[in-house]
């Protein structure tokens, strides 16, 4: 297959979509807010947003929506929930019972609110449809009637596509029991098209009649195509689990055509974002890395860039540990050299001015500055970094600080001790002699490379067998630990008088 490098994948998707008609188009995304919404879900919204931007550029009438599926029932008590509270809510719609913190209108709102705020930070503008409102307002009543009437056709489609045997009492509509509030065990006993009501019985002993306006919900495989037909949706991205043969896209497309008499949307399938060392992060797996937590440590334009630059069907490996530093530097490099301009533009980062300091350096500098952002700027200026925009630099340094607190492995963490560390008492005679020589040999204006070379020379002069003993002496004298950042560079960045005084003190301290 010929791969045209400079053509972005979203252009190819737009070409395919436009072959089928120029719209108006509606791109729909969505998620059931049953727990923290994590960065795997972000791929769906960003993929949709990129296609949206390309269609817009081409003058196509298009909207981007987000269906917050807050009318889905709670399936189980997730590990992050208090079982004594939430066992009683299993089977109830997520919009209809209280949240874990008590500060939100509902369980669903508790998880949706930070996610929708994150979308704003990512500069993704979506029209939000709340599923409970779609039902309660009566918007889906025509589809509920079509589904109840088409019950046998739907049962046949499900059986043919999935092999699943559909029970005689099965219904595409799940009434919410007026007695226990659950919708997972109720059975439909009859319905009235005239009154727009459904009769039900429930395993709890409850029975009654509910309105089609919010008194229940279509089952997932029918709910999805009902939305397609009603909104109507012309383009929908979804994870590869829905795209399997007999999966919910297959059955949805048939139900959409046969029962709702509408064409299914153009499918855009994407791969998961996998977490190194943490296993595949699938939608249903809960709260490993929420989007809003991720945005604490990764600037929004970089999170977007990571997803935009990768074709949807290629997996993205994401590791919030050390590899995150490389991702940030890769982005800065692309932005400063104008590499990959289309991906940068579609990531909303073509106007981005790199801060001029590699992220991995910032991680060290903020630690040398004891997490004081003003002091970090002082250190960088002292070392001739072109600090053009101190505010932008401080903002980026804030990400470095939060990364150190949340995800940094222990080997990159250090702190410069204000007084000679106790560990320095373990230095041997050769190491002390080396430190004393270093104190005398440091000249103003020496850069990291020059100091690095000096360390090697002086280690020999002091009779140390290996240079590692010299480096260890430096780290013990300043950090109280045997390892640390690159020593020449580290010493060059420290304040000179402080450095020399500390080297002298460690060099003469009694064994
Ligand atoms: Zn809450
Ligand atoms: Zn009940």
Tab-separated table of C-alpha atoms and ligand atoms in Angstrom:
chain	number	residue	atom	x	y	z
A	1	UNK	CA	0.000	0.000	0.000
A	2	UNK	CA	1.314	3.413	-0.903
A	3	UNK	CA	1.524	5.621	2.103
A	4	UNK	CA	1.509	9.335	1.403
A	5	UNK	CA	3.494	10.734	4.275
A	6	UNK	CA	2.467	14.336	4.314
A	7	UNK	CA	-1.235	13.682	4.052
A	8	UNK	CA	-2.847	13.503	7.457
A	9	UNK	CA	-5.066	10.511	8.253
A	10	UNK	CA	-8.005	12.792	8.988
A	11	UNK	CA	-7.843	14.019	5.357
A	12	UNK	CA	-8.277	10.446	4.131
A	13	UNK	CA	-11.243	9.906	6.450
A	14	UNK	CA	-12.777	13.194	5.283
A	15	UNK	CA	-12.359	12.089	1.645
A	16	UNK	CA	-14.225	8.856	2.358
A	17	UNK	CA	-17.003	10.657	4.230
A	18	UNK	CA	-17.487	13.226	1.471
A	19	UNK	CA	-17.743	10.485	-1.153
A	20	UNK	CA	-20.983	9.546	0.622
A	21	UNK	CA	-22.455	13.041	0.569
A	22	UNK	CA	-21.663	16.558	1.694
A	23	UNK	CA	-23.864	16.667	4.726
A	24	UNK	CA	-24.908	18.339	6.907
A	25	UNK	CA	-22.890	16.055	9.151
A	26	UNK	CA	-23.074	15.230	12.825
A	27	UNK	CA	-20.102	13.550	14.466
A	28	UNK	CA	-21.089	11.831	17.668
A	29	UNK	CA	-18.950	10.644	20.552
A	30	UNK	CA	-19.949	9.373	23.927
A	31	UNK	CA	-19.193	7.525	27.088
A	32	UNK	CA	-21.013	6.041	30.022
A	33	UNK	CA	-19.762	8.000	33.090
A	34	UNK	CA	-19.645	4.993	35.381
A	35	UNK	CA	-16.239	5.967	36.787
A	36	UNK	CA	-13.320	8.310	36.159
A	37	UNK	CA	-13.126	9.119	32.448
A	38	UNK	CA	-9.615	8.197	31.395
A	39	UNK	CA	-7.282	9.089	28.586
A	40	UNK	CA	-8.308	6.060	26.536
A	41	UNK	CA	-11.668	7.797	26.105
A	42	UNK	CA	-9.886	10.945	25.079
A	43	UNK	CA	-8.784	9.239	21.889
A	44	UNK	CA	-12.414	9.032	20.805
A	45	UNK	CA	-13.102	12.725	21.340
A	46	UNK	CA	-9.824	13.919	19.842
A	47	UNK	CA	-10.211	11.645	16.814
A	48	UNK	CA	-13.692	13.071	16.290
A	49	UNK	CA	-12.470	16.636	16.807
A	50	UNK	CA	-9.726	16.273	14.194
A	51	UNK	CA	-12.161	14.919	11.587
A	52	UNK	CA	-14.509	17.768	12.548
A	53	UNK	CA	-11.776	20.370	11.988
A	54	UNK	CA	-10.853	18.951	8.574
A	55	UNK	CA	-14.491	18.871	7.421
A	56	UNK	CA	-14.945	22.453	8.639
A	57	UNK	CA	-11.895	23.546	6.661
A	58	UNK	CA	-13.525	22.092	3.577
A	59	UNK	CA	-16.637	24.166	4.095
A	60	UNK	CA	-18.817	21.259	5.177
A	61	UNK	CA	-21.702	21.928	7.566
A	62	UNK	CA	-20.784	19.774	10.559
A	63	UNK	CA	-21.429	19.576	14.316
A	64	UNK	CA	-19.561	17.671	17.006
A	65	UNK	CA	-21.537	16.189	19.840
A	66	UNK	CA	-20.907	14.259	22.977
A	67	UNK	CA	-23.540	11.966	24.406
A	68	UNK	CA	-23.045	11.632	28.135
A	69	UNK	CA	-24.666	8.261	28.717
A	70	UNK	CA	-25.780	9.050	32.254
A	71	UNK	CA	-28.977	6.986	31.934
A	72	UNK	CA	-26.998	3.748	31.805
A	73	UNK	CA	-27.446	1.536	34.872
A	74	UNK	CA	-24.651	0.996	37.401
A	75	UNK	CA	-23.365	-2.456	36.425
A	76	UNK	CA	-21.450	-3.363	39.580
A	77	UNK	CA	-19.697	-1.905	42.592
A	78	UNK	CA	-16.331	-0.811	41.197
A	79	UNK	CA	-13.234	-1.163	43.396
A	80	UNK	CA	-13.165	2.605	44.017
A	81	UNK	CA	-16.689	2.623	45.462
A	82	UNK	CA	-17.911	2.020	48.987
A	83	UNK	CA	-19.755	-1.311	48.703
A	84	UNK	CA	-21.960	-0.588	51.711
A	85	UNK	CA	-23.362	2.444	49.872
A	86	UNK	CA	-23.324	1.399	46.216
A	87	UNK	CA	-24.475	-2.228	46.286
A	88	UNK	CA	-27.977	-0.849	46.777
A	89	UNK	CA	-27.665	1.280	43.619
A	90	UNK	CA	-26.694	-1.499	41.187
A	91	UNK	CA	-29.140	-1.494	38.289
A	92	UNK	CA	-30.240	2.135	38.771
A	93	UNK	CA	-29.499	4.790	36.125
A	94	UNK	CA	-26.275	6.714	36.844
A	95	UNK	CA	-28.163	10.017	36.849
A	96	UNK	CA	-30.516	8.861	39.597
A	97	UNK	CA	-28.408	8.217	42.708
A	98	UNK	CA	-25.881	10.211	44.780
A	99	UNK	CA	-22.201	10.739	43.982
A	100	UNK	CA	-19.251	9.565	46.103
A	101	UNK	CA	-18.298	13.062	47.344
A	102	UNK	CA	-21.753	14.462	47.947
A	103	UNK	CA	-20.898	17.620	46.032
A	104	UNK	CA	-22.538	16.819	42.677
A	105	UNK	CA	-26.151	16.523	41.571
A	106	UNK	CA	-25.698	12.817	40.732
A	107	UNK	CA	-23.245	9.947	40.483
A	108	UNK	CA	-22.874	10.566	36.732
A	109	UNK	CA	-22.253	14.297	37.203
A	110	UNK	CA	-19.420	13.548	39.618
A	111	UNK	CA	-17.421	11.925	36.810
A	112	UNK	CA	-18.694	13.998	33.895
A	113	UNK	CA	-17.952	17.410	35.366
A	114	UNK	CA	-14.126	17.114	35.481
A	115	UNK	CA	-14.104	15.444	32.058
A	116	UNK	CA	-16.135	18.198	30.413
A	117	UNK	CA	-13.851	20.778	32.080
A	118	UNK	CA	-10.867	18.887	30.622
A	119	UNK	CA	-12.394	19.066	27.140
A	120	UNK	CA	-12.476	22.830	27.504
A	121	UNK	CA	-8.815	22.894	28.472
A	122	UNK	CA	-8.143	20.759	25.392
A	123	UNK	CA	-10.054	23.334	23.355
A	124	UNK	CA	-12.559	20.744	22.138
A	125	UNK	CA	-15.969	22.272	21.737
A	126	UNK	CA	-18.721	19.687	21.860
A	127	UNK	CA	-22.458	19.979	22.049
A	128	UNK	CA	-23.298	17.855	25.101
A	129	UNK	CA	-26.413	15.700	25.086
A	130	UNK	CA	-27.286	14.183	28.450
A	131	UNK	CA	-28.926	10.812	27.868
A	132	UNK	CA	-31.325	11.190	30.802
A	133	UNK	CA	-32.581	14.442	29.253
A	134	UNK	CA	-32.881	12.803	25.829
A	135	UNK	CA	-35.195	10.233	27.419
A	136	UNK	CA	-37.043	12.461	29.889
A	137	UNK	CA	-37.790	15.118	27.255
A	138	UNK	CA	-39.462	12.516	25.050
A	139	UNK	CA	-36.944	13.004	22.239
A	140	UNK	CA	-36.552	9.246	21.814
A	141	UNK	CA	-40.234	8.266	22.133
A	142	UNK	CA	-40.583	7.604	18.340
A	143	UNK	CA	-37.584	5.254	18.475
A	144	UNK	CA	-38.878	3.530	21.632
A	145	UNK	CA	-42.169	2.818	19.831
A	146	UNK	CA	-40.352	1.594	16.714
A	147	UNK	CA	-38.152	-0.662	18.858
A	148	UNK	CA	-41.088	-2.123	20.824
A	149	UNK	CA	-42.952	-2.748	17.577
A	150	UNK	CA	-39.827	-4.127	15.933
A	151	UNK	CA	-38.963	-6.352	18.914
A	152	UNK	CA	-39.000	-9.562	16.822
A	153	UNK	CA	-36.873	-8.057	14.036
A	154	UNK	CA	-34.317	-6.868	16.603
A	155	UNK	CA	-34.283	-10.273	18.312
A	156	UNK	CA	-33.681	-11.921	14.923
A	157	UNK	CA	-30.810	-9.501	14.087
A	158	UNK	CA	-29.168	-10.094	17.471
A	159	UNK	CA	-29.498	-13.841	17.044
A	160	UNK	CA	-28.168	-13.862	13.481
A	161	UNK	CA	-25.223	-11.545	14.198
A	162	UNK	CA	-24.169	-12.694	17.641
A	163	UNK	CA	-25.560	-16.204	17.928
A	164	UNK	CA	-27.151	-15.063	21.163
A	165	UNK	CA	-30.379	-16.820	22.023
A	166	UNK	CA	-32.942	-14.163	22.854
A	167	UNK	CA	-35.424	-15.175	25.575
A	168	UNK	CA	-39.137	-15.011	24.650
A	169	UNK	CA	-39.728	-12.379	27.370
A	170	UNK	CA	-36.822	-10.208	26.169
A	171	UNK	CA	-37.601	-6.601	25.241
A	172	UNK	CA	-35.402	-3.852	23.749
A	173	UNK	CA	-36.806	-1.492	26.413
A	174	UNK	CA	-35.859	-1.672	30.094
A	175	UNK	CA	-38.465	0.029	32.326
A	176	UNK	CA	-37.251	1.543	35.601
A	177	UNK	CA	-39.084	-0.135	38.471
A	178	UNK	CA	-41.109	2.328	40.500
A	179	UNK	CA	-40.593	0.234	43.630
A	180	UNK	CA	-36.830	-0.470	43.675
A	181	UNK	CA	-35.493	2.042	41.101
A	182	UNK	CA	-33.693	-0.676	39.130
A	183	UNK	CA	-33.915	-1.258	35.378
A	184	UNK	CA	-31.796	-4.389	35.024
A	185	UNK	CA	-34.342	-7.078	35.889
A	186	UNK	CA	-37.643	-5.594	34.781
A	187	UNK	CA	-39.756	-7.280	32.105
A	188	UNK	CA	-42.069	-5.544	29.662
A	189	UNK	CA	-45.660	-6.775	30.041
A	190	UNK	CA	-47.198	-4.568	27.372
A	191	UNK	CA	-47.159	-1.046	25.938
A	192	UNK	CA	-49.505	1.638	24.671
A	193	UNK	CA	-48.575	3.707	21.635
A	194	UNK	CA	-51.463	6.038	22.338
A	195	UNK	CA	-50.541	6.764	25.980
A	196	UNK	CA	-46.787	6.392	25.344
A	197	UNK	CA	-46.498	4.034	28.316
A	198	UNK	CA	-44.983	0.625	29.072
A	199	UNK	CA	-46.250	-1.936	31.597
A	200	UNK	CA	-43.682	-3.935	33.543
A	201	UNK	CA	-42.987	-6.415	36.297
A	202	UNK	CA	-39.839	-6.525	38.425
A	203	UNK	CA	-38.085	-9.340	40.350
A	204	UNK	CA	-38.483	-7.182	43.493
A	205	UNK	CA	-42.227	-7.781	43.236
A	206	UNK	CA	-42.883	-4.334	41.831
A	207	UNK	CA	-45.203	-3.887	38.851
A	208	UNK	CA	-46.762	-0.917	37.163
A	209	UNK	CA	-46.778	1.380	34.165
A	210	UNK	CA	-44.038	3.850	33.205
A	211	UNK	CA	-43.964	6.688	30.713
A	212	UNK	CA	-41.823	6.337	27.587
A	213	UNK	CA	-40.553	9.793	28.599
A	214	UNK	CA	-37.831	8.842	31.051
A	215	UNK	CA	-39.541	5.771	32.550
A	216	UNK	CA	-36.911	3.466	31.097
A	217	UNK	CA	-34.149	3.098	28.550
A	218	UNK	CA	-33.468	1.124	25.400
A	219	UNK	CA	-30.920	-1.607	25.869
A	220	UNK	CA	-27.391	-0.609	24.749
A	221	UNK	CA	-27.372	-2.353	21.362
A	222	UNK	CA	-30.650	-0.641	20.472
A	223	UNK	CA	-30.025	2.661	22.268
A	224	UNK	CA	-26.969	3.379	20.108
A	225	UNK	CA	-28.738	3.103	16.707
A	226	UNK	CA	-31.782	4.927	18.166
A	227	UNK	CA	-29.500	7.938	18.757
A	228	UNK	CA	-28.034	7.601	15.269
A	229	UNK	CA	-31.509	7.761	13.776
A	230	UNK	CA	-32.822	10.509	16.059
A	231	UNK	CA	-30.038	13.116	16.189
A	232	UNK	CA	-29.209	12.033	13.357
A	233	UNK	CA	-25.585	10.905	13.517
A	234	UNK	CA	-23.613	10.614	10.265
A	235	UNK	CA	-20.113	9.907	11.629
A	236	UNK	CA	-19.193	8.029	14.791
A	237	UNK	CA	-15.771	7.020	16.118
A	238	UNK	CA	-15.644	3.998	18.452
A	239	UNK	CA	-13.150	1.620	20.011
A	240	UNK	CA	-12.219	-1.554	18.179
A	241	UNK	CA	-14.248	-3.735	20.579
A	242	UNK	CA	-17.452	-2.386	19.010
A	243	UNK	CA	-16.093	-3.029	15.507
A	244	UNK	CA	-15.730	-6.800	15.726
A	245	UNK	CA	-17.879	-9.075	13.560
A	246	UNK	CA	-21.243	-9.278	15.270
A	247	UNK	CA	-20.205	-6.385	17.513
A	248	UNK	CA	-22.448	-3.510	18.460
A	249	UNK	CA	-21.679	-1.507	15.300
A	250	UNK	CA	-22.739	-4.450	13.086
A	251	UNK	CA	-25.991	-5.058	14.922
A	252	UNK	CA	-26.566	-1.316	15.311
A	253	UNK	CA	-26.230	-0.727	11.565
A	254	UNK	CA	-28.832	-3.421	10.790
A	255	UNK	CA	-31.231	-2.236	13.507
A	256	UNK	CA	-30.792	1.356	12.310
A	257	UNK	CA	-31.768	0.429	8.739
A	258	UNK	CA	-34.489	-2.141	9.397
A	259	UNK	CA	-36.159	-0.836	12.534
A	260	UNK	CA	-35.444	2.902	12.598
A	261	UNK	CA	-35.439	3.288	8.784
A	262	UNK	CA	-32.277	5.405	8.826
A	263	UNK	CA	-28.753	4.937	7.451
A	264	UNK	CA	-26.041	4.094	10.021
A	265	UNK	CA	-23.179	6.563	10.521
A	266	UNK	CA	-19.784	6.375	8.858
A	267	UNK	CA	-17.644	4.364	11.296
A	268	UNK	CA	-14.209	5.537	12.450
A	269	UNK	CA	-12.562	2.775	14.458
A	270	UNK	CA	-9.669	3.436	16.796
A	271	UNK	CA	-7.223	1.319	18.765
A	272	UNK	CA	-6.729	1.479	22.517
A	273	UNK	CA	-4.157	3.547	24.260
A	274	UNK	CA	-2.110	0.995	26.147
A	275	UNK	CA	-0.317	1.684	29.376
A	276	UNK	CA	3.115	0.264	29.758
A	277	UNK	CA	3.256	-1.951	32.789
A	278	UNK	CA	-0.374	-1.306	33.605
A	279	UNK	CA	-2.060	-3.440	30.952
A	280	UNK	CA	-4.573	-2.394	28.356
A	281	UNK	CA	-6.800	0.364	29.495
A	282	UNK	CA	-10.247	-0.348	28.262
A	283	UNK	CA	-13.309	1.737	28.748
A	284	UNK	CA	-14.849	-0.571	31.275
A	285	UNK	CA	-11.721	-0.966	33.374
A	286	UNK	CA	-12.301	2.097	35.445
A	287	UNK	CA	-10.205	4.747	36.953
A	288	UNK	CA	-6.537	4.181	36.235
A	289	UNK	CA	-5.630	7.544	34.741
A	290	UNK	CA	-8.355	10.105	34.493
A	291	UNK	CA	-8.101	12.782	31.842
A	292	UNK	CA	-8.146	15.605	34.350
A	293	UNK	CA	-5.350	14.032	36.364
A	294	UNK	CA	-3.332	13.544	33.177
A	295	UNK	CA	-3.746	17.208	32.293
A	296	UNK	CA	-2.033	18.087	35.557
A	297	UNK	CA	1.198	16.628	34.232
A	298	UNK	CA	0.896	16.847	30.443
A	299	UNK	CA	0.133	20.173	28.737
A	300	UNK	CA	-3.109	19.871	26.723
A	301	UNK	CA	-1.447	20.553	23.357
A	302	UNK	CA	0.942	17.648	23.943
A	303	UNK	CA	-1.833	15.223	24.869
A	304	UNK	CA	-3.625	16.254	21.679
A	305	UNK	CA	-0.460	15.967	19.596
A	306	UNK	CA	0.212	12.423	20.836
A	307	UNK	CA	-3.185	11.296	19.566
A	308	UNK	CA	-3.407	13.465	16.438
A	309	UNK	CA	-0.051	12.348	15.052
A	310	UNK	CA	-0.974	8.653	15.281
A	311	UNK	CA	-3.305	6.916	12.841
A	312	UNK	CA	-6.453	5.772	14.704
A	313	UNK	CA	-5.877	2.065	14.096
A	314	UNK	CA	-2.323	2.174	15.418
A	315	UNK	CA	-2.026	1.562	19.112
A	316	UNK	CA	-0.516	4.255	21.294
A	317	UNK	CA	1.736	3.149	24.101
A	318	UNK	CA	1.601	5.645	26.894
A	319	UNK	CA	3.878	5.596	29.891
A	320	UNK	CA	3.495	8.471	32.339
A	321	UNK	CA	6.889	7.646	33.897
A	322	UNK	CA	10.226	8.524	32.275
A	323	UNK	CA	8.973	8.156	28.644
A	324	UNK	CA	6.701	11.137	29.243
A	325	UNK	CA	9.826	13.329	29.275
A	326	UNK	CA	10.678	12.090	25.786
A	327	UNK	CA	7.141	12.799	24.568
A	328	UNK	CA	7.289	16.399	25.795
A	329	UNK	CA	10.704	16.904	24.223
A	330	UNK	CA	9.534	15.336	20.951
A	331	UNK	CA	6.663	17.801	20.861
A	332	UNK	CA	8.907	20.794	21.626
A	333	UNK	CA	11.318	19.644	18.959
A	334	UNK	CA	8.560	19.342	16.349
A	335	UNK	CA	7.157	22.749	17.354
A	336	UNK	CA	10.509	24.541	17.250
A	337	UNK	CA	11.567	23.041	13.915
A	338	UNK	CA	8.155	23.212	12.298
A	339	UNK	CA	8.262	19.455	11.760
A	340	UNK	CA	4.969	17.636	11.240
A	341	UNK	CA	3.162	20.965	10.705
A	342	UNK	CA	-0.221	19.474	9.830
A	343	UNK	CA	-0.369	17.352	12.994
A	344	UNK	CA	0.707	20.377	15.061
A	345	UNK	CA	-1.962	22.496	13.444
A	346	UNK	CA	-4.674	19.893	13.985
A	347	UNK	CA	-3.464	19.516	17.569
A	348	UNK	CA	-4.078	23.255	17.951
A	349	UNK	CA	-0.381	23.790	18.581
A	350	UNK	CA	0.867	25.529	15.420
A	351	UNK	CA	1.081	28.840	17.325
A	352	UNK	CA	2.931	27.217	20.208
A	353	UNK	CA	6.292	28.748	21.115
A	354	UNK	CA	8.576	26.243	22.815
A	355	UNK	CA	9.829	27.453	26.204
A	356	UNK	CA	13.464	26.901	25.176
A	357	UNK	CA	14.413	24.504	27.981
A	358	UNK	CA	14.214	20.733	27.497
A	359	UNK	CA	11.629	19.248	29.860
A	360	UNK	CA	14.124	16.844	31.406
A	361	UNK	CA	16.301	19.848	32.322
A	362	UNK	CA	13.334	21.586	33.867
A	363	UNK	CA	12.702	18.497	35.973
A	364	UNK	CA	16.203	18.932	37.422
A	365	UNK	CA	16.082	22.721	37.662
A	366	UNK	CA	12.836	22.794	39.663
A	367	UNK	CA	14.382	20.357	42.129
A	368	UNK	CA	17.542	22.480	42.403
A	369	UNK	CA	15.244	25.467	43.006
A	370	UNK	CA	13.427	23.554	45.750
A	371	UNK	CA	10.184	23.831	43.736
A	372	UNK	CA	10.325	27.625	43.756
A	373	UNK	CA	9.360	28.768	40.248
A	374	UNK	CA	10.961	32.230	40.564
A	375	UNK	CA	14.183	30.615	41.704
A	376	UNK	CA	14.014	28.197	38.740
A	377	UNK	CA	13.899	31.183	36.376
A	378	UNK	CA	16.889	32.742	38.194
A	379	UNK	CA	18.900	29.536	37.782
A	380	UNK	CA	18.096	29.286	34.069
A	381	UNK	CA	18.957	32.927	33.403
A	382	UNK	CA	22.220	32.548	35.314
A	383	UNK	CA	23.071	29.725	32.947
A	384	UNK	CA	22.329	31.689	29.815
A	385	UNK	CA	19.073	30.063	28.876
A	386	UNK	CA	17.105	32.428	26.670
A	387	UNK	CA	14.137	32.939	28.984
A	388	UNK	CA	12.005	34.955	26.565
A	389	UNK	CA	8.684	34.283	28.236
A	390	UNK	CA	9.058	33.728	31.984
A	391	UNK	CA	5.306	33.115	32.431
A	392	UNK	CA	5.305	30.334	29.805
A	393	UNK	CA	8.417	28.873	31.375
A	394	UNK	CA	6.882	28.886	34.851
A	395	UNK	CA	3.749	27.253	33.510
A	396	UNK	CA	5.815	24.445	31.982
A	397	UNK	CA	7.910	24.157	35.159
A	398	UNK	CA	4.636	23.632	37.044
A	399	UNK	CA	4.037	20.534	34.909
A	400	UNK	CA	7.532	19.303	35.819
A	401	UNK	CA	6.773	19.749	39.527
A	402	UNK	CA	3.481	17.882	39.329
A	403	UNK	CA	5.110	15.131	37.250
A	404	UNK	CA	7.780	14.721	39.936
A	405	UNK	CA	5.093	14.375	42.578
A	406	UNK	CA	2.820	12.028	40.627
A	407	UNK	CA	4.788	9.856	38.229
A	408	UNK	CA	8.565	10.334	38.451
A	409	UNK	CA	10.594	7.216	39.279
A	410	UNK	CA	12.759	7.563	42.433
A	411	UNK	CA	16.025	7.693	40.472
A	412	UNK	CA	15.279	11.124	39.008
A	413	UNK	CA	14.328	12.673	42.329
A	414	UNK	CA	16.787	14.587	44.476
A	415	UNK	CA	16.990	17.563	46.758
A	416	UNK	CA	19.955	19.841	47.407
A	417	UNK	CA	20.614	19.729	51.146
A	418	UNK	CA	20.939	23.111	52.845
A	419	UNK	CA	23.644	21.824	55.189
A	420	UNK	CA	26.272	19.129	54.670
A	421	UNK	CA	24.361	15.820	54.554
A	422	UNK	CA	25.133	13.219	57.226
A	423	UNK	CA	25.879	10.719	54.431
A	424	UNK	CA	28.968	12.809	53.526
A	425	UNK	CA	30.670	11.500	56.693
A	426	UNK	CA	31.196	8.241	54.813
A	427	UNK	CA	33.517	9.838	52.224
A	428	UNK	CA	37.002	8.320	52.159
A	429	UNK	CA	40.311	10.207	52.093
A	430	UNK	CA	40.652	10.097	48.324
A	431	UNK	CA	37.140	11.442	47.812
A	432	UNK	CA	37.741	14.273	50.288
A	433	UNK	CA	40.996	15.194	48.560
A	434	UNK	CA	39.131	15.213	45.257
A	435	UNK	CA	36.391	17.549	46.567
A	436	UNK	CA	38.960	19.966	48.020
A	437	UNK	CA	40.789	20.102	44.680
A	438	UNK	CA	37.543	20.647	42.848
A	439	UNK	CA	36.708	23.610	45.153
A	440	UNK	CA	39.971	25.293	44.176
A	441	UNK	CA	39.780	24.499	40.468
A	442	UNK	CA	36.246	25.731	39.707
A	443	UNK	CA	36.428	28.955	37.700
A	444	UNK	CA	33.611	31.403	37.139
A	445	UNK	CA	31.707	30.809	33.940
A	446	UNK	CA	32.682	27.155	33.536
A	447	UNK	CA	29.911	25.278	31.773
A	448	UNK	CA	28.713	21.755	32.500
A	449	UNK	CA	30.948	20.136	29.909
A	450	UNK	CA	34.072	21.871	31.220
A	451	UNK	CA	33.270	20.875	34.806
A	452	UNK	CA	32.597	17.307	33.681
A	453	UNK	CA	36.071	17.107	32.097
A	454	UNK	CA	37.574	18.692	35.209
A	455	UNK	CA	36.016	16.017	37.426
A	456	UNK	CA	37.783	13.281	35.417
A	457	UNK	CA	41.166	15.058	35.604
A	458	UNK	CA	40.941	15.811	39.326
A	459	UNK	CA	39.745	12.283	40.155
A	460	UNK	CA	43.023	10.960	38.726
A	461	UNK	CA	45.119	13.604	40.500
A	462	UNK	CA	43.438	12.748	43.795
A	463	UNK	CA	44.378	9.105	43.268
A	464	UNK	CA	40.820	7.809	42.868
A	465	UNK	CA	40.812	4.524	40.973
A	466	UNK	CA	37.514	5.135	39.288
A	467	UNK	CA	35.767	8.334	38.242
A	468	UNK	CA	32.540	6.954	39.710
A	469	UNK	CA	33.999	7.514	43.195
A	470	UNK	CA	34.399	11.214	42.309
A	471	UNK	CA	30.814	11.509	41.097
A	472	UNK	CA	29.569	9.693	44.158
A	473	UNK	CA	31.495	12.148	46.357
A	474	UNK	CA	29.775	15.096	44.674
A	475	UNK	CA	26.315	13.603	45.099
A	476	UNK	CA	26.906	12.658	48.732
A	477	UNK	CA	28.192	16.163	49.493
A	478	UNK	CA	25.200	17.946	47.966
A	479	UNK	CA	22.313	15.487	47.895
A	480	UNK	CA	23.171	12.955	50.582
A	481	UNK	CA	22.626	10.133	48.084
A	482	UNK	CA	25.126	8.276	45.854
A	483	UNK	CA	23.471	9.177	42.542
A	484	UNK	CA	22.041	12.282	40.933
A	485	UNK	CA	21.725	14.313	37.746
A	486	UNK	CA	24.718	14.775	35.401
A	487	UNK	CA	27.332	16.148	37.793
A	488	UNK	CA	29.108	18.731	35.585
A	489	UNK	CA	25.829	20.229	34.542
A	490	UNK	CA	24.479	20.072	38.107
A	491	UNK	CA	27.455	21.957	39.568
A	492	UNK	CA	27.342	24.566	36.807
A	493	UNK	CA	23.741	25.305	37.708
A	494	UNK	CA	24.291	25.661	41.449
A	495	UNK	CA	25.115	29.042	42.900
A	496	UNK	CA	28.916	29.354	42.780
A	497	UNK	CA	29.741	30.568	46.319
A	498	UNK	CA	27.477	27.938	47.822
A	499	UNK	CA	29.080	25.233	45.654
A	500	UNK	CA	32.642	26.107	46.616
A	501	UNK	CA	31.839	26.416	50.305
A	502	UNK	CA	30.129	23.015	50.301
A	503	UNK	CA	32.990	21.331	48.416
A	504	UNK	CA	35.513	22.746	50.928
A	505	UNK	CA	33.436	21.688	53.913
A	506	UNK	CA	32.934	18.138	52.607
A	507	UNK	CA	36.603	17.989	51.591
A	508	UNK	CA	37.919	18.745	55.074
A	509	UNK	CA	35.285	17.074	57.272
A	510	UNK	CA	36.787	14.582	59.678
A	511	UNK	CA	36.225	10.909	58.910
B	1	LIG	ZN1	-19.242	14.212	43.694
B	2	LIG	ZN1	-38.148	-3.473	41.367
